[in-house]
Amino acid sequence: TEYYNPYALGGKTGSSSSSGLCFVSAARKDGKTVITVILGAKTRTMSDGIKQNQQFSETNRLIEMGFAG
């Protein structure tokens, strides 16, 4: 639920040693569709020890930017 986005239509994950963590997704809000592509993301350990998958947090950031513009 940490990465939940109510506007997401769907997404596809992928990873390899050479490409890192990847994620492609689409979201729709008020008739506007945003498509995001994240390549080479990392898993980051936060100060509280929780691991954050950057491909999902970056996707939500890009979706918000796409809807704002």
PDB file of N, CA, C and O in Angstrom:
ATOM      1  N   THR A   1       0.817  -1.209   0.000  1.00  0.00           N
ATOM      2  CA  THR A   1       0.000   0.000   0.000  1.00  0.00           C
ATOM      3  C   THR A   1       0.855   1.267   0.000  1.00  0.00           C
ATOM      4  O   THR A   1       0.368   2.323  -0.305  1.00  0.00           O
ATOM      5  N   GLU A   2       2.128   1.141   0.354  1.00  0.00           N
ATOM      6  CA  GLU A   2       3.017   2.296   0.378  1.00  0.00           C
ATOM      7  C   GLU A   2       3.147   2.940  -1.000  1.00  0.00           C
ATOM      8  O   GLU A   2       3.291   4.153  -1.120  1.00  0.00           O
ATOM      9  N   TYR A   3       3.081   2.148  -2.046  1.00  0.00           N
ATOM     10  CA  TYR A   3       3.258   2.656  -3.398  1.00  0.00           C
ATOM     11  C   TYR A   3       1.943   2.760  -4.160  1.00  0.00           C
ATOM     12  O   TYR A   3       1.940   3.050  -5.342  1.00  0.00           O
ATOM     13  N   TYR A   4       0.845   2.555  -3.498  1.00  0.00           N
ATOM     14  CA  TYR A   4      -0.470   2.577  -4.140  1.00  0.00           C
ATOM     15  C   TYR A   4      -0.729   3.926  -4.797  1.00  0.00           C
ATOM     16  O   TYR A   4      -0.475   4.979  -4.218  1.00  0.00           O
ATOM     17  N   ASN A   5      -1.233   3.887  -6.025  1.00  0.00           N
ATOM     18  CA  ASN A   5      -1.652   5.097  -6.717  1.00  0.00           C
ATOM     19  C   ASN A   5      -3.043   4.838  -7.274  1.00  0.00           C
ATOM     20  O   ASN A   5      -3.223   3.941  -8.103  1.00  0.00           O
ATOM     21  N   PRO A   6      -4.036   5.602  -6.842  1.00  0.00           N
ATOM     22  CA  PRO A   6      -5.419   5.332  -7.256  1.00  0.00           C
ATOM     23  C   PRO A   6      -5.669   5.537  -8.746  1.00  0.00           C
ATOM     24  O   PRO A   6      -6.678   5.070  -9.268  1.00  0.00           O
ATOM     25  N   TYR A   7      -4.763   6.209  -9.441  1.00  0.00           N
ATOM     26  CA  TYR A   7      -4.949   6.485 -10.871  1.00  0.00           C
ATOM     27  C   TYR A   7      -4.249   5.467 -11.764  1.00  0.00           C
ATOM     28  O   TYR A   7      -4.374   5.523 -12.983  1.00  0.00           O
ATOM     29  N   ALA A   8      -3.507   4.545 -11.183  1.00  0.00           N
ATOM     30  CA  ALA A   8      -2.755   3.562 -11.970  1.00  0.00           C
ATOM     31  C   ALA A   8      -3.691   2.641 -12.736  1.00  0.00           C
ATOM     32  O   ALA A   8      -4.675   2.129 -12.188  1.00  0.00           O
ATOM     33  N   LEU A   9      -3.382   2.441 -14.000  1.00  0.00           N
ATOM     34  CA  LEU A   9      -4.116   1.487 -14.838  1.00  0.00           C
ATOM     35  C   LEU A   9      -3.442   0.129 -14.806  1.00  0.00           C
ATOM     36  O   LEU A   9      -4.098  -0.894 -14.906  1.00  0.00           O
ATOM     37  N   GLY A  10      -2.123   0.134 -14.697  1.00  0.00           N
ATOM     38  CA  GLY A  10      -1.374  -1.118 -14.664  1.00  0.00           C
ATOM     39  C   GLY A  10       0.103  -0.851 -14.829  1.00  0.00           C
ATOM     40  O   GLY A  10       0.527   0.270 -15.095  1.00  0.00           O
ATOM     41  N   GLY A  11       0.883  -1.901 -14.640  1.00  0.00           N
ATOM     42  CA  GLY A  11       2.323  -1.758 -14.766  1.00  0.00           C
ATOM     43  C   GLY A  11       2.993  -3.107 -14.925  1.00  0.00           C
ATOM     44  O   GLY A  11       2.388  -4.152 -14.705  1.00  0.00           O
ATOM     45  N   LYS A  12       4.257  -3.076 -15.329  1.00  0.00           N
ATOM     46  CA  LYS A  12       5.043  -4.295 -15.521  1.00  0.00           C
ATOM     47  C   LYS A  12       6.438  -4.069 -14.977  1.00  0.00           C
ATOM     48  O   LYS A  12       7.111  -3.112 -15.340  1.00  0.00           O
ATOM     49  N   THR A  13       6.859  -4.950 -14.072  1.00  0.00           N
ATOM     50  CA  THR A  13       8.203  -4.880 -13.513  1.00  0.00           C
ATOM     51  C   THR A  13       9.166  -5.723 -14.334  1.00  0.00           C
ATOM     52  O   THR A  13       8.760  -6.604 -15.090  1.00  0.00           O
ATOM     53  N   GLY A  14      10.444  -5.466 -14.144  1.00  0.00           N
ATOM     54  CA  GLY A  14      11.489  -6.271 -14.750  1.00  0.00           C
ATOM     55  C   GLY A  14      12.802  -5.942 -14.072  1.00  0.00           C
ATOM     56  O   GLY A  14      12.925  -4.912 -13.421  1.00  0.00           O
ATOM     57  N   SER A  15      13.770  -6.825 -14.207  1.00  0.00           N
ATOM     58  CA  SER A  15      15.095  -6.539 -13.659  1.00  0.00           C
ATOM     59  C   SER A  15      16.113  -7.491 -14.253  1.00  0.00           C
ATOM     60  O   SER A  15      15.773  -8.580 -14.718  1.00  0.00           O
ATOM     61  N   SER A  16      17.346  -7.041 -14.266  1.00  0.00           N
ATOM     62  CA  SER A  16      18.481  -7.881 -14.637  1.00  0.00           C
ATOM     63  C   SER A  16      19.715  -7.240 -14.030  1.00  0.00           C
ATOM     64  O   SER A  16      19.668  -6.085 -13.587  1.00  0.00           O
ATOM     65  N   SER A  17      20.797  -7.960 -14.013  1.00  0.00           N
ATOM     66  CA  SER A  17      22.018  -7.406 -13.426  1.00  0.00           C
ATOM     67  C   SER A  17      22.515  -6.195 -14.208  1.00  0.00           C
ATOM     68  O   SER A  17      23.081  -5.269 -13.635  1.00  0.00           O
ATOM     69  N   SER A  18      22.287  -6.162 -15.511  1.00  0.00           N
ATOM     70  CA  SER A  18      22.770  -5.031 -16.305  1.00  0.00           C
ATOM     71  C   SER A  18      21.798  -3.853 -16.332  1.00  0.00           C
ATOM     72  O   SER A  18      22.221  -2.708 -16.434  1.00  0.00           O
ATOM     73  N   SER A  19      20.489  -4.113 -16.225  1.00  0.00           N
ATOM     74  CA  SER A  19      19.519  -3.015 -16.318  1.00  0.00           C
ATOM     75  C   SER A  19      19.022  -2.525 -14.970  1.00  0.00           C
ATOM     76  O   SER A  19      18.400  -1.471 -14.889  1.00  0.00           O
ATOM     77  N   GLY A  20      19.266  -3.257 -13.907  1.00  0.00           N
ATOM     78  CA  GLY A  20      18.741  -2.857 -12.606  1.00  0.00           C
ATOM     79  C   GLY A  20      17.250  -3.119 -12.520  1.00  0.00           C
ATOM     80  O   GLY A  20      16.695  -3.908 -13.278  1.00  0.00           O
ATOM     81  N   LEU A  21      16.598  -2.417 -11.607  1.00  0.00           N
ATOM     82  CA  LEU A  21      15.154  -2.557 -11.441  1.00  0.00           C
ATOM     83  C   LEU A  21      14.447  -1.654 -12.440  1.00  0.00           C
ATOM     84  O   LEU A  21      14.798  -0.487 -12.597  1.00  0.00           O
ATOM     85  N   CYS A  22      13.438  -2.195 -13.119  1.00  0.00           N
ATOM     86  CA  CYS A  22      12.722  -1.447 -14.146  1.00  0.00           C
ATOM     87  C   CYS A  22      11.218  -1.537 -13.898  1.00  0.00           C
ATOM     88  O   CYS A  22      10.730  -2.499 -13.302  1.00  0.00           O
ATOM     89  N   PHE A  23      10.489  -0.535 -14.385  1.00  0.00           N
ATOM     90  CA  PHE A  23       9.040  -0.538 -14.231  1.00  0.00           C
ATOM     91  C   PHE A  23       8.432   0.357 -15.303  1.00  0.00           C
ATOM     92  O   PHE A  23       8.874   1.483 -15.508  1.00  0.00           O
ATOM     93  N   VAL A  24       7.423  -0.150 -15.992  1.00  0.00           N
ATOM     94  CA  VAL A  24       6.656   0.609 -16.976  1.00  0.00           C
ATOM     95  C   VAL A  24       5.229   0.637 -16.471  1.00  0.00           C
ATOM     96  O   VAL A  24       4.689  -0.390 -16.053  1.00  0.00           O
ATOM     97  N   SER A  25       4.602   1.822 -16.493  1.00  0.00           N
ATOM     98  CA  SER A  25       3.235   1.911 -15.992  1.00  0.00           C
ATOM     99  C   SER A  25       2.446   2.973 -16.747  1.00  0.00           C
ATOM    100  O   SER A  25       3.019   3.797 -17.466  1.00  0.00           O
ATOM    101  N   ALA A  26       1.134   2.922 -16.554  1.00  0.00           N
ATOM    102  CA  ALA A  26       0.233   3.933 -17.108  1.00  0.00           C
ATOM    103  C   ALA A  26      -0.763   4.321 -16.030  1.00  0.00           C
ATOM    104  O   ALA A  26      -1.158   3.500 -15.202  1.00  0.00           O
ATOM    105  N   ALA A  27      -1.156   5.590 -16.041  1.00  0.00           N
ATOM    106  CA  ALA A  27      -2.139   6.105 -15.093  1.00  0.00           C
ATOM    107  C   ALA A  27      -3.054   7.076 -15.828  1.00  0.00           C
ATOM    108  O   ALA A  27      -2.632   7.731 -16.790  1.00  0.00           O
ATOM    109  N   ARG A  28      -4.302   7.173 -15.360  1.00  0.00           N
ATOM    110  CA  ARG A  28      -5.259   8.085 -15.993  1.00  0.00           C
ATOM    111  C   ARG A  28      -6.002   8.864 -14.923  1.00  0.00           C
ATOM    112  O   ARG A  28      -6.456   8.309 -13.929  1.00  0.00           O
ATOM    113  N   LYS A  29      -6.111  10.172 -15.174  1.00  0.00           N
ATOM    114  CA  LYS A  29      -6.841  11.059 -14.253  1.00  0.00           C
ATOM    115  C   LYS A  29      -7.494  12.158 -15.078  1.00  0.00           C
ATOM    116  O   LYS A  29      -6.833  12.813 -15.888  1.00  0.00           O
ATOM    117  N   ASP A  30      -8.773  12.350 -14.871  1.00  0.00           N
ATOM    118  CA  ASP A  30      -9.523  13.414 -15.561  1.00  0.00           C
ATOM    119  C   ASP A  30      -9.304  13.390 -17.078  1.00  0.00           C
ATOM    120  O   ASP A  30      -9.123  14.433 -17.707  1.00  0.00           O
ATOM    121  N   GLY A  31      -9.280  12.191 -17.661  1.00  0.00           N
ATOM    122  CA  GLY A  31      -9.137  12.049 -19.098  1.00  0.00           C
ATOM    123  C   GLY A  31      -7.713  12.169 -19.615  1.00  0.00           C
ATOM    124  O   GLY A  31      -7.475  12.046 -20.814  1.00  0.00           O
ATOM    125  N   LYS A  32      -6.741  12.424 -18.748  1.00  0.00           N
ATOM    126  CA  LYS A  32      -5.338  12.537 -19.152  1.00  0.00           C
ATOM    127  C   LYS A  32      -4.612  11.256 -18.773  1.00  0.00           C
ATOM    128  O   LYS A  32      -4.710  10.791 -17.639  1.00  0.00           O
ATOM    129  N   THR A  33      -3.875  10.665 -19.727  1.00  0.00           N
ATOM    130  CA  THR A  33      -3.115   9.441 -19.476  1.00  0.00           C
ATOM    131  C   THR A  33      -1.626   9.766 -19.451  1.00  0.00           C
ATOM    132  O   THR A  33      -1.128  10.483 -20.314  1.00  0.00           O
ATOM    133  N   VAL A  34      -0.948   9.235 -18.439  1.00  0.00           N
ATOM    134  CA  VAL A  34       0.497   9.404 -18.287  1.00  0.00           C
ATOM    135  C   VAL A  34       1.131   8.021 -18.340  1.00  0.00           C
ATOM    136  O   VAL A  34       0.664   7.089 -17.686  1.00  0.00           O
ATOM    137  N   ILE A  35       2.184   7.882 -19.137  1.00  0.00           N
ATOM    138  CA  ILE A  35       2.943   6.634 -19.227  1.00  0.00           C
ATOM    139  C   ILE A  35       4.331   6.910 -18.667  1.00  0.00           C
ATOM    140  O   ILE A  35       4.965   7.903 -19.030  1.00  0.00           O
ATOM    141  N   THR A  36       4.798   6.030 -17.785  1.00  0.00           N
ATOM    142  CA  THR A  36       6.118   6.207 -17.187  1.00  0.00           C
ATOM    143  C   THR A  36       6.992   4.998 -17.491  1.00  0.00           C
ATOM    144  O   THR A  36       6.500   3.877 -17.609  1.00  0.00           O
ATOM    145  N   VAL A  37       8.294   5.246 -17.611  1.00  0.00           N
ATOM    146  CA  VAL A  37       9.282   4.186 -17.804  1.00  0.00           C
ATOM    147  C   VAL A  37      10.452   4.475 -16.870  1.00  0.00           C
ATOM    148  O   VAL A  37      11.055   5.544 -16.946  1.00  0.00           O
ATOM    149  N   ILE A  38      10.737   3.539 -15.982  1.00  0.00           N
ATOM    150  CA  ILE A  38      11.852   3.661 -15.049  1.00  0.00           C
ATOM    151  C   ILE A  38      12.855   2.556 -15.385  1.00  0.00           C
ATOM    152  O   ILE A  38      12.491   1.384 -15.438  1.00  0.00           O
ATOM    153  N   LEU A  39      14.104   2.933 -15.617  1.00  0.00           N
ATOM    154  CA  LEU A  39      15.173   1.980 -15.920  1.00  0.00           C
ATOM    155  C   LEU A  39      16.326   2.189 -14.943  1.00  0.00           C
ATOM    156  O   LEU A  39      16.664   3.330 -14.622  1.00  0.00           O
ATOM    157  N   GLY A  40      16.917   1.122 -14.480  1.00  0.00           N
ATOM    158  CA  GLY A  40      18.118   1.214 -13.653  1.00  0.00           C
ATOM    159  C   GLY A  40      17.892   1.711 -12.240  1.00  0.00           C
ATOM    160  O   GLY A  40      18.793   2.280 -11.643  1.00  0.00           O
ATOM    161  N   ALA A  41      16.705   1.493 -11.697  1.00  0.00           N
ATOM    162  CA  ALA A  41      16.423   1.937 -10.333  1.00  0.00           C
ATOM    163  C   ALA A  41      17.146   1.049  -9.319  1.00  0.00           C
ATOM    164  O   ALA A  41      17.556  -0.063  -9.627  1.00  0.00           O
ATOM    165  N   LYS A  42      17.280   1.555  -8.125  1.00  0.00           N
ATOM    166  CA  LYS A  42      17.957   0.846  -7.036  1.00  0.00           C
ATOM    167  C   LYS A  42      16.977   0.602  -5.891  1.00  0.00           C
ATOM    168  O   LYS A  42      15.919   1.196  -5.826  1.00  0.00           O
ATOM    169  N   THR A  43      17.365  -0.272  -4.983  1.00  0.00           N
ATOM    170  CA  THR A  43      16.667  -0.416  -3.715  1.00  0.00           C
ATOM    171  C   THR A  43      17.470   0.369  -2.698  1.00  0.00           C
ATOM    172  O   THR A  43      18.677   0.176  -2.556  1.00  0.00           O
ATOM    173  N   ARG A  44      16.813   1.285  -2.014  1.00  0.00           N
ATOM    174  CA  ARG A  44      17.486   2.192  -1.081  1.00  0.00           C
ATOM    175  C   ARG A  44      17.091   1.849   0.348  1.00  0.00           C
ATOM    176  O   ARG A  44      15.914   1.638   0.627  1.00  0.00           O
ATOM    177  N   THR A  45      18.052   1.799   1.248  1.00  0.00           N
ATOM    178  CA  THR A  45      17.767   1.574   2.659  1.00  0.00           C
ATOM    179  C   THR A  45      17.631   2.928   3.338  1.00  0.00           C
ATOM    180  O   THR A  45      18.567   3.733   3.339  1.00  0.00           O
ATOM    181  N   MET A  46      16.459   3.172   3.910  1.00  0.00           N
ATOM    182  CA  MET A  46      16.175   4.434   4.568  1.00  0.00           C
ATOM    183  C   MET A  46      16.827   4.459   5.956  1.00  0.00           C
ATOM    184  O   MET A  46      17.284   3.434   6.456  1.00  0.00           O
ATOM    185  N   SER A  47      16.841   5.621   6.584  1.00  0.00           N
ATOM    186  CA  SER A  47      17.490   5.776   7.893  1.00  0.00           C
ATOM    187  C   SER A  47      16.856   4.902   8.972  1.00  0.00           C
ATOM    188  O   SER A  47      17.518   4.527   9.936  1.00  0.00           O
ATOM    189  N   ASP A  48      15.583   4.547   8.798  1.00  0.00           N
ATOM    190  CA  ASP A  48      14.906   3.681   9.773  1.00  0.00           C
ATOM    191  C   ASP A  48      15.086   2.199   9.452  1.00  0.00           C
ATOM    192  O   ASP A  48      14.507   1.343  10.107  1.00  0.00           O
ATOM    193  N   GLY A  49      15.884   1.884   8.419  1.00  0.00           N
ATOM    194  CA  GLY A  49      16.161   0.499   8.059  1.00  0.00           C
ATOM    195  C   GLY A  49      15.210  -0.098   7.040  1.00  0.00           C
ATOM    196  O   GLY A  49      15.433  -1.191   6.543  1.00  0.00           O
ATOM    197  N   ILE A  50      14.143   0.614   6.723  1.00  0.00           N
ATOM    198  CA  ILE A  50      13.172   0.120   5.740  1.00  0.00           C
ATOM    199  C   ILE A  50      13.755   0.269   4.344  1.00  0.00           C
ATOM    200  O   ILE A  50      14.359   1.290   4.014  1.00  0.00           O
ATOM    201  N   LYS A  51      13.579  -0.765   3.525  1.00  0.00           N
ATOM    202  CA  LYS A  51      14.056  -0.729   2.140  1.00  0.00           C
ATOM    203  C   LYS A  51      12.976  -0.133   1.246  1.00  0.00           C
ATOM    204  O   LYS A  51      11.811  -0.513   1.323  1.00  0.00           O
ATOM    205  N   GLN A  52      13.366   0.810   0.405  1.00  0.00           N
ATOM    206  CA  GLN A  52      12.440   1.469  -0.511  1.00  0.00           C
ATOM    207  C   GLN A  52      12.843   1.118  -1.936  1.00  0.00           C
ATOM    208  O   GLN A  52      13.993   1.336  -2.334  1.00  0.00           O
ATOM    209  N   ASN A  53      11.915   0.581  -2.701  1.00  0.00           N
ATOM    210  CA  ASN A  53      12.160   0.274  -4.109  1.00  0.00           C
ATOM    211  C   ASN A  53      11.973   1.549  -4.916  1.00  0.00           C
ATOM    212  O   ASN A  53      10.849   2.030  -5.077  1.00  0.00           O
ATOM    213  N   GLN A  54      13.061   2.086  -5.415  1.00  0.00           N
ATOM    214  CA  GLN A  54      13.027   3.364  -6.109  1.00  0.00           C
ATOM    215  C   GLN A  54      12.166   3.358  -7.366  1.00  0.00           C
ATOM    216  O   GLN A  54      11.639   4.394  -7.739  1.00  0.00           O
ATOM    217  N   GLN A  55      12.000   2.198  -8.020  1.00  0.00           N
ATOM    218  CA  GLN A  55      11.220   2.226  -9.261  1.00  0.00           C
ATOM    219  C   GLN A  55       9.765   2.606  -8.988  1.00  0.00           C
ATOM    220  O   GLN A  55       9.127   3.253  -9.809  1.00  0.00           O
ATOM    221  N   PHE A  56       9.257   2.272  -7.816  1.00  0.00           N
ATOM    222  CA  PHE A  56       7.858   2.594  -7.506  1.00  0.00           C
ATOM    223  C   PHE A  56       7.705   4.025  -6.995  1.00  0.00           C
ATOM    224  O   PHE A  56       6.777   4.730  -7.394  1.00  0.00           O
ATOM    225  N   SER A  57       8.600   4.471  -6.134  1.00  0.00           N
ATOM    226  CA  SER A  57       8.502   5.848  -5.640  1.00  0.00           C
ATOM    227  C   SER A  57       8.742   6.843  -6.777  1.00  0.00           C
ATOM    228  O   SER A  57       8.059   7.869  -6.867  1.00  0.00           O
ATOM    229  N   GLU A  58       9.684   6.545  -7.663  1.00  0.00           N
ATOM    230  CA  GLU A  58       9.936   7.422  -8.805  1.00  0.00           C
ATOM    231  C   GLU A  58       8.757   7.423  -9.778  1.00  0.00           C
ATOM    232  O   GLU A  58       8.439   8.454 -10.369  1.00  0.00           O
ATOM    233  N   THR A  59       8.111   6.281  -9.943  1.00  0.00           N
ATOM    234  CA  THR A  59       6.929   6.221 -10.804  1.00  0.00           C
ATOM    235  C   THR A  59       5.847   7.144 -10.281  1.00  0.00           C
ATOM    236  O   THR A  59       5.258   7.919 -11.044  1.00  0.00           O
ATOM    237  N   ASN A  60       5.573   7.083  -8.991  1.00  0.00           N
ATOM    238  CA  ASN A  60       4.545   7.960  -8.422  1.00  0.00           C
ATOM    239  C   ASN A  60       4.919   9.424  -8.566  1.00  0.00           C
ATOM    240  O   ASN A  60       4.064  10.270  -8.848  1.00  0.00           O
ATOM    241  N   ARG A  61       6.198   9.744  -8.421  1.00  0.00           N
ATOM    242  CA  ARG A  61       6.646  11.128  -8.591  1.00  0.00           C
ATOM    243  C   ARG A  61       6.425  11.595 -10.032  1.00  0.00           C
ATOM    244  O   ARG A  61       5.916  12.698 -10.277  1.00  0.00           O
ATOM    245  N   LEU A  62       6.755  10.737 -11.007  1.00  0.00           N
ATOM    246  CA  LEU A  62       6.550  11.097 -12.403  1.00  0.00           C
ATOM    247  C   LEU A  62       5.073  11.215 -12.757  1.00  0.00           C
ATOM    248  O   LEU A  62       4.689  12.103 -13.525  1.00  0.00           O
ATOM    249  N   ILE A  63       4.243  10.341 -12.206  1.00  0.00           N
ATOM    250  CA  ILE A  63       2.800  10.436 -12.451  1.00  0.00           C
ATOM    251  C   ILE A  63       2.259  11.772 -11.942  1.00  0.00           C
ATOM    252  O   ILE A  63       1.517  12.455 -12.636  1.00  0.00           O
ATOM    253  N   GLU A  64       2.660  12.146 -10.722  1.00  0.00           N
ATOM    254  CA  GLU A  64       2.220  13.437 -10.169  1.00  0.00           C
ATOM    255  C   GLU A  64       2.673  14.596 -11.045  1.00  0.00           C
ATOM    256  O   GLU A  64       1.922  15.535 -11.293  1.00  0.00           O
ATOM    257  N   MET A  65       3.919  14.534 -11.536  1.00  0.00           N
ATOM    258  CA  MET A  65       4.431  15.596 -12.405  1.00  0.00           C
ATOM    259  C   MET A  65       3.653  15.639 -13.717  1.00  0.00           C
ATOM    260  O   MET A  65       3.340  16.727 -14.238  1.00  0.00           O
ATOM    261  N   GLY A  66       3.330  14.467 -14.271  1.00  0.00           N
ATOM    262  CA  GLY A  66       2.588  14.410 -15.527  1.00  0.00           C
ATOM    263  C   GLY A  66       1.193  14.994 -15.407  1.00  0.00           C
ATOM    264  O   GLY A  66       0.720  15.702 -16.310  1.00  0.00           O
ATOM    265  N   PHE A  67       0.545  14.749 -14.312  1.00  0.00           N
ATOM    266  CA  PHE A  67      -0.801  15.291 -14.117  1.00  0.00           C
ATOM    267  C   PHE A  67      -0.770  16.784 -13.801  1.00  0.00           C
ATOM    268  O   PHE A  67      -1.722  17.494 -14.094  1.00  0.00           O
ATOM    269  N   ALA A  68       0.311  17.252 -13.223  1.00  0.00           N
ATOM    270  CA  ALA A  68       0.416  18.679 -12.867  1.00  0.00           C
ATOM    271  C   ALA A  68       0.680  19.555 -14.089  1.00  0.00           C
ATOM    272  O   ALA A  68       0.317  20.720 -14.110  1.00  0.00           O
ATOM    273  N   GLY A  69       1.345  18.973 -15.110  1.00  0.00           N
ATOM    274  CA  GLY A  69       1.786  19.765 -16.262  1.00  0.00           C
ATOM    275  C   GLY A  69       0.792  19.968 -17.330  1.00  0.00           C
ATOM    276  O   GLY A  69      -0.214  19.591 -17.587  1.00  0.00           O
TER     277      GLY A  69
END
